[in-house]
Short mmCIF file of C-alpha atoms in Angstrom, two decimals:
data_model
loop_
_atom_site.label_atom_id
_atom_site.label_comp_id
_atom_site.label_asym_id
_atom_site.label_seq_id
_atom_site.Cartn_x
_atom_site.Cartn_y
_atom_site.Cartn_z
CA MET A 1 -87.05 -56.75 -42.86
CA ALA A 2 -85.36 -60.50 -42.65
CA ASN A 3 -84.69 -61.82 -45.39
CA LEU A 4 -86.80 -65.24 -46.55
CA LYS A 5 -83.67 -67.57 -46.86
CA GLU A 6 -83.30 -66.53 -43.00
CA ILE A 7 -86.88 -66.46 -42.20
CA ARG A 8 -87.86 -69.72 -43.83
CA ASN A 9 -84.96 -71.26 -41.51
CA ARG A 10 -86.08 -70.01 -38.32
CA ILE A 11 -89.50 -71.41 -39.07
CA THR A 12 -87.71 -75.02 -40.55
CA SER A 13 -86.12 -74.17 -36.74
CA VAL A 14 -88.48 -73.30 -34.66
CA SER A 15 -91.12 -76.54 -35.84
CA SER A 16 -88.10 -79.14 -35.44
CA THR A 17 -88.80 -77.54 -31.70
CA MET A 18 -91.85 -77.96 -31.53
CA GLN A 19 -91.45 -81.89 -32.63
CA ILE A 20 -89.04 -82.57 -29.31
CA THR A 21 -91.36 -80.75 -27.16
CA SER A 22 -94.18 -82.14 -28.34
CA ALA A 23 -92.54 -86.16 -28.39
CA MET A 24 -91.54 -85.32 -25.47
CA LYS A 25 -95.05 -83.92 -23.36
CA MET A 26 -96.63 -87.71 -24.80
CA VAL A 27 -94.41 -89.42 -23.31
CA SER A 28 -94.30 -87.83 -19.64
CA ALA A 29 -98.13 -87.75 -20.30
CA ALA A 30 -97.54 -91.85 -20.66
CA LYS A 31 -95.41 -91.93 -17.68
CA LEU A 32 -97.33 -89.51 -15.64
CA LYS A 33 -100.21 -92.38 -15.73
CA LYS A 34 -97.82 -95.77 -14.36
CA ALA A 35 -96.01 -92.94 -11.72
CA GLN A 36 -99.59 -91.19 -11.12
CA ASP A 37 -101.41 -94.63 -9.89
CA ALA A 38 -98.05 -96.20 -8.26
CA ILE A 39 -98.11 -93.67 -5.44
CA THR A 40 -102.19 -93.30 -4.98
CA ALA A 41 -102.24 -96.61 -4.36
CA MET A 42 -99.34 -96.66 -1.95
CA ARG A 43 -100.93 -93.84 0.57
CA PRO A 44 -103.64 -95.30 1.74
CA TYR A 45 -101.10 -98.07 3.02
CA ALA A 46 -98.55 -95.84 4.10
CA ASP A 47 -101.26 -93.09 5.95
CA LYS A 48 -102.44 -96.43 7.54
CA LEU A 49 -98.53 -97.70 8.26
CA THR A 50 -98.76 -94.54 9.95
CA GLU A 51 -101.65 -94.76 11.99
CA LEU A 52 -100.74 -98.25 12.88
CA LEU A 53 -97.27 -97.11 14.74
CA GLN A 54 -98.73 -93.91 16.20
CA ASN A 55 -101.11 -95.83 18.55
CA LEU A 56 -98.45 -98.51 19.58
CA SER A 57 -96.34 -96.60 20.75
CA ALA A 58 -98.86 -94.16 22.34
CA THR A 59 -99.45 -97.43 24.53
CA LEU A 60 -96.08 -97.90 25.43
CA ASP A 61 -94.25 -97.33 28.64
CA ASP A 62 -91.23 -98.69 27.42
CA ASP A 63 -88.56 -97.04 25.55
CA SER A 64 -88.59 -98.92 22.56
CA GLY A 65 -87.98 -97.82 19.43
CA SER A 66 -85.56 -94.55 21.04
CA LYS A 67 -82.93 -94.69 19.10
CA PHE A 68 -84.87 -93.76 16.50
CA SER A 69 -87.07 -90.62 18.65
CA ALA A 70 -83.49 -90.07 20.09
CA GLN A 71 -83.80 -85.94 21.06
CA ARG A 72 -79.97 -84.87 21.01
CA GLU A 73 -78.88 -80.68 20.67
CA VAL A 74 -78.93 -80.34 17.37
CA LYS A 75 -75.47 -79.91 15.43
CA ARG A 76 -75.39 -81.64 12.38
CA VAL A 77 -78.43 -81.54 10.00
CA LEU A 78 -78.80 -83.52 7.03
CA ILE A 79 -80.68 -82.71 4.37
CA VAL A 80 -82.09 -85.46 1.30
CA ALA A 81 -82.60 -83.38 -1.57
CA ILE A 82 -84.85 -85.27 -4.38
CA THR A 83 -84.58 -83.59 -7.24
CA SER A 84 -85.04 -85.57 -10.92
CA ASN A 85 -81.86 -86.65 -13.50
CA ARG A 86 -83.01 -84.72 -16.25
CA GLY A 87 -84.31 -80.91 -17.04
CA LEU A 88 -86.70 -79.63 -19.14
CA ALA A 89 -89.05 -80.00 -16.18
CA GLY A 90 -89.99 -76.18 -15.59
CA ALA A 91 -89.03 -74.73 -12.41
CA PHE A 92 -90.09 -78.96 -10.17
CA ASN A 93 -85.90 -79.03 -9.31
CA SER A 94 -85.57 -75.13 -9.14
CA ASN A 95 -87.57 -74.85 -6.25
CA ILE A 96 -86.52 -77.80 -4.64
CA ILE A 97 -82.82 -75.91 -4.57
CA LYS A 98 -83.61 -72.84 -3.38
CA GLU A 99 -85.95 -74.73 -0.60
CA VAL A 100 -82.98 -76.17 0.18
CA ASN A 101 -80.76 -73.35 0.11
CA ARG A 102 -83.53 -71.69 1.93
CA LEU A 103 -83.32 -74.45 5.23
CA THR A 104 -79.09 -73.82 4.97
CA ALA A 105 -79.14 -70.28 5.40
CA GLN A 106 -81.83 -69.44 7.53
CA THR A 107 -82.86 -72.33 10.11
CA TYR A 108 -79.59 -74.85 9.59
CA LYS A 109 -77.22 -71.45 9.61
CA ASP A 110 -75.85 -72.14 13.13
CA GLN A 111 -75.33 -76.16 12.19
CA ASN A 112 -73.36 -78.36 10.22
CA VAL A 113 -75.92 -79.44 7.31
CA SER A 114 -74.70 -82.15 5.23
CA TYR A 115 -76.87 -83.71 1.35
CA VAL A 116 -77.97 -86.84 0.04
CA ALA A 117 -78.66 -85.77 -3.14
CA ILE A 118 -81.32 -88.23 -5.04
CA GLY A 119 -81.48 -86.92 -8.15
CA LYS A 120 -78.63 -85.54 -10.77
CA LYS A 121 -79.75 -82.09 -10.68
CA ALA A 122 -80.01 -81.84 -7.04
CA ASN A 123 -75.99 -82.91 -7.33
CA ASP A 124 -74.92 -80.72 -10.20
CA ALA A 125 -76.10 -77.87 -7.66
CA PHE A 126 -74.18 -79.34 -4.03
CA LYS A 127 -71.91 -81.20 -5.04
CA LYS A 128 -69.46 -77.96 -5.32
CA THR A 129 -70.32 -77.05 -1.62
CA GLY A 130 -68.68 -80.53 -0.85
CA LYS A 131 -70.76 -81.26 1.66
CA ILE A 132 -73.04 -84.05 -0.70
CA ILE A 133 -71.67 -87.55 1.73
CA ALA A 134 -74.12 -90.04 -0.79
CA ASN A 135 -74.99 -89.00 -4.19
CA GLU A 136 -78.14 -91.48 -4.97
CA SER A 137 -78.95 -90.74 -8.54
CA ALA A 138 -79.19 -94.29 -9.47
CA VAL A 139 -82.50 -95.51 -7.70
CA PHE A 140 -84.55 -93.70 -10.19
CA ASP A 141 -82.85 -96.49 -13.13
CA ASP A 142 -85.13 -99.18 -11.17
CA LEU A 143 -87.06 -97.81 -8.10
CA THR A 144 -88.41 -100.23 -5.95
CA PHE A 145 -89.01 -100.52 -2.12
CA ASP A 146 -85.70 -102.83 -1.91
CA ASN A 147 -83.81 -100.17 -3.34
CA VAL A 148 -84.84 -97.13 -1.72
CA ALA A 149 -84.59 -99.28 1.74
CA LYS A 150 -81.17 -99.42 1.29
CA ILE A 151 -80.87 -95.46 1.27
CA ALA A 152 -83.20 -95.40 4.40
CA GLU A 153 -81.31 -98.10 6.50
CA LEU A 154 -78.50 -95.47 5.66
CA LEU A 155 -79.69 -92.62 7.09
CA MET A 156 -80.89 -95.00 10.07
CA ALA A 157 -77.24 -96.13 10.78
CA LYS A 158 -76.01 -93.06 10.35
CA PHE A 159 -78.15 -91.00 12.99
CA VAL A 160 -78.23 -93.85 15.39
CA ASP A 161 -74.32 -93.47 15.02
CA GLY A 162 -74.88 -90.05 16.19
CA GLU A 163 -73.11 -88.95 12.37
CA PHE A 164 -76.09 -86.10 12.10
CA ASP A 165 -78.83 -85.01 14.97
CA LYS A 166 -81.19 -84.75 12.34
CA ILE A 167 -82.47 -85.73 8.22
CA GLU A 168 -84.87 -84.09 6.51
CA ILE A 169 -86.40 -84.84 3.37
CA VAL A 170 -86.88 -82.39 0.75
CA TYR A 171 -88.96 -83.03 -2.23
CA ASN A 172 -92.22 -82.09 -4.46
CA GLN A 173 -95.37 -83.61 -3.59
CA PHE A 174 -97.80 -84.71 -6.41
CA LYS A 175 -100.99 -83.06 -6.35
CA ASN A 176 -102.28 -82.84 -10.18
CA ALA A 177 -100.59 -82.48 -13.72
CA ALA A 178 -99.91 -78.79 -13.29
CA THR A 179 -99.47 -78.44 -9.63
CA GLN A 180 -96.14 -80.19 -7.44
CA ILE A 181 -96.15 -78.95 -3.35
CA VAL A 182 -92.65 -78.65 -2.22
CA LYS A 183 -91.94 -81.07 0.81
CA ASN A 184 -90.24 -80.63 4.32
CA GLU A 185 -90.61 -83.32 6.24
CA GLN A 186 -88.32 -84.86 9.41
CA PHE A 187 -86.97 -88.10 8.47
CA LEU A 188 -85.40 -88.60 11.98
CA PRO A 189 -85.76 -88.06 14.80
CA ILE A 190 -89.48 -89.37 15.20
CA VAL A 191 -91.25 -86.22 15.34
CA PRO A 192 -93.04 -87.60 18.88
CA MET A 193 -97.11 -88.59 18.02
CA ALA A 194 -99.99 -86.65 20.53
CA GLN A 195 -101.58 -89.41 22.74
CA ASP A 196 -105.50 -89.71 22.09
CA ASP A 197 -106.93 -92.55 24.24
CA ASN A 198 -110.23 -91.83 22.46
CA ALA A 199 -108.47 -92.34 19.38
CA GLN A 200 -106.58 -95.65 19.86
CA ALA A 201 -107.99 -98.65 18.20
CA ASP A 202 -108.28 -101.82 19.57
CA TYR A 203 -105.62 -104.57 19.03
CA ILE A 204 -104.30 -107.77 19.68
CA PHE A 205 -100.78 -108.18 19.28
CA GLU A 206 -98.80 -110.93 18.87
CA PRO A 207 -96.13 -111.23 20.23
CA SER A 208 -95.84 -108.21 22.15
CA LYS A 209 -95.90 -104.10 21.09
CA ALA A 210 -92.46 -103.81 21.92
CA GLU A 211 -91.29 -106.61 19.70
CA ILE A 212 -93.83 -105.20 16.91
CA VAL A 213 -92.70 -101.61 16.75
CA GLU A 214 -89.29 -102.12 17.17
CA GLN A 215 -90.00 -104.27 13.83
CA LEU A 216 -92.74 -101.26 11.91
CA ILE A 217 -90.56 -98.39 13.03
CA PRO A 218 -87.66 -99.11 10.27
CA LYS A 219 -90.47 -99.99 8.10
CA SER A 220 -92.26 -97.39 8.83
CA LEU A 221 -89.34 -95.09 8.00
CA LYS A 222 -88.90 -96.97 4.79
CA THR A 223 -92.21 -96.90 3.66
CA GLN A 224 -92.34 -92.37 3.92
CA LEU A 225 -88.85 -92.14 1.68
CA TYR A 226 -90.37 -94.82 -0.97
CA LYS A 227 -93.68 -92.40 -0.59
CA GLY A 228 -91.04 -89.05 -1.12
CA ILE A 229 -89.33 -90.63 -4.24
CA ARG A 230 -92.44 -91.48 -6.07
CA ASP A 231 -94.73 -88.88 -4.48
CA SER A 232 -91.49 -86.81 -6.84
CA PHE A 233 -91.32 -89.21 -9.73
CA ALA A 234 -95.12 -88.90 -10.07
CA ALA A 235 -94.59 -84.84 -9.46
CA GLU A 236 -91.51 -84.57 -12.33
CA HIS A 237 -93.57 -86.25 -15.05
CA GLY A 238 -96.43 -84.47 -14.53
CA ALA A 239 -94.17 -80.57 -13.94
CA ARG A 240 -92.01 -81.79 -17.25
CA MET A 241 -95.67 -82.87 -18.93
CA THR A 242 -96.96 -79.57 -18.40
CA ALA A 243 -93.71 -77.32 -19.11
CA MET A 244 -93.51 -79.03 -22.55
CA HIS A 245 -96.74 -78.80 -23.33
CA LYS A 246 -96.55 -74.40 -23.14
CA ALA A 247 -93.41 -74.71 -24.57
CA THR A 248 -95.20 -76.77 -27.92
CA ASP A 249 -98.44 -73.59 -27.39
CA ASN A 250 -95.36 -71.17 -27.10
CA ALA A 251 -93.42 -72.80 -30.48
CA LYS A 252 -96.81 -72.16 -31.87
CA GLU A 253 -97.03 -69.34 -32.01
CA LEU A 254 -94.33 -68.21 -32.58
CA ARG A 255 -94.06 -71.05 -35.32
CA ASP A 256 -97.23 -68.87 -36.91
CA GLN A 257 -96.16 -65.30 -35.98
CA LEU A 258 -92.62 -66.55 -38.41
CA LYS A 259 -95.65 -67.06 -41.29
CA LEU A 260 -97.15 -64.47 -41.04
CA THR A 261 -94.10 -62.32 -41.06
CA TYR A 262 -92.58 -64.54 -44.02
CA ASN A 263 -96.09 -63.92 -46.04
CA LYS A 264 -96.00 -59.83 -45.59
CA ALA A 265 -92.07 -60.07 -47.13
CA ARG A 266 -92.45 -62.32 -49.17
CA GLN A 267 -95.68 -60.56 -50.65
CA ALA A 268 -93.36 -57.06 -50.03
CA ALA A 269 -90.81 -58.56 -52.65
CA ILE A 270 -93.29 -59.49 -55.47
CA THR A 271 -94.57 -55.92 -55.43
CA ASN A 272 -91.66 -54.26 -55.42
CA GLU A 273 -90.27 -57.21 -58.45
CA ILE A 274 -94.30 -56.28 -59.81
CA LEU A 275 -93.13 -52.36 -59.56
CA GLU A 276 -89.52 -52.73 -60.90
CA ILE A 277 -90.79 -54.26 -64.05
CA VAL A 278 -93.59 -51.61 -64.23
CA GLY A 279 -90.92 -49.10 -64.74
CA GLY A 280 -88.67 -50.71 -67.00
CA ALA A 281 -91.29 -51.05 -69.43
CA GLU A 282 -92.58 -48.04 -69.17
CA ALA A 283 -88.83 -46.50 -69.48
CA LEU A 284 -88.83 -48.38 -72.56
CA ASN A 285 -92.41 -46.89 -73.53
CA ASN A 286 -90.71 -43.67 -72.79
#
């Protein structure tokens, strides 16, 4: 049985770890509330913008917005991997990395695949491939629509210039604090929208439909990327809070087991000392 000093040291170490994981859990819980409120408030706007774009696009007869909807033979693919800058969030980052690797090895095995890393963990995972064209991890330092819009403009420019034939976004969608869903969305070209005359809304347009769509498509793409990053940001804090909660529970269980072991070892040591004293006293009496 381990000596008492070793057990005491382990108890102290586990207790310190438990304090750290408990503090990280509380910090993530506080940040999660703000991030959850932000993505919850944004989703209706993003959905309505998509609905408006769908109604407008379905009624156009010209080729407005064709530069973003051009269907080309897919030879060069750009995958935008959205992870976090920090770890200790369970399988949050590894799930994204696995999905990107799956797309690269299976879906686009015959295409030339490059990456945009949003999050240091994505950059660390794919920089060894030498195919990262941009590392936008700093966006999490000041997560605003304007900063994300710059990234979206970069992606749109690379598609319009013909550098890439397809751009996809891979991120964790926030469902609740314990559940994150890995999402794979096509960013460009714009996915053709089904026309449903019965579902089209009656709008009064000023100026023309074509001009509105021309401005609406870039706005919609920027919003799509911003929503994906916001989703990932909220999911990250949910995953970290859950991971730290489990880590705290495991540390507490281990500490309790160590305390039980310590008490047993201490009791055994005391019993041995008593037996030695009794034995010595009997020897003197004899």
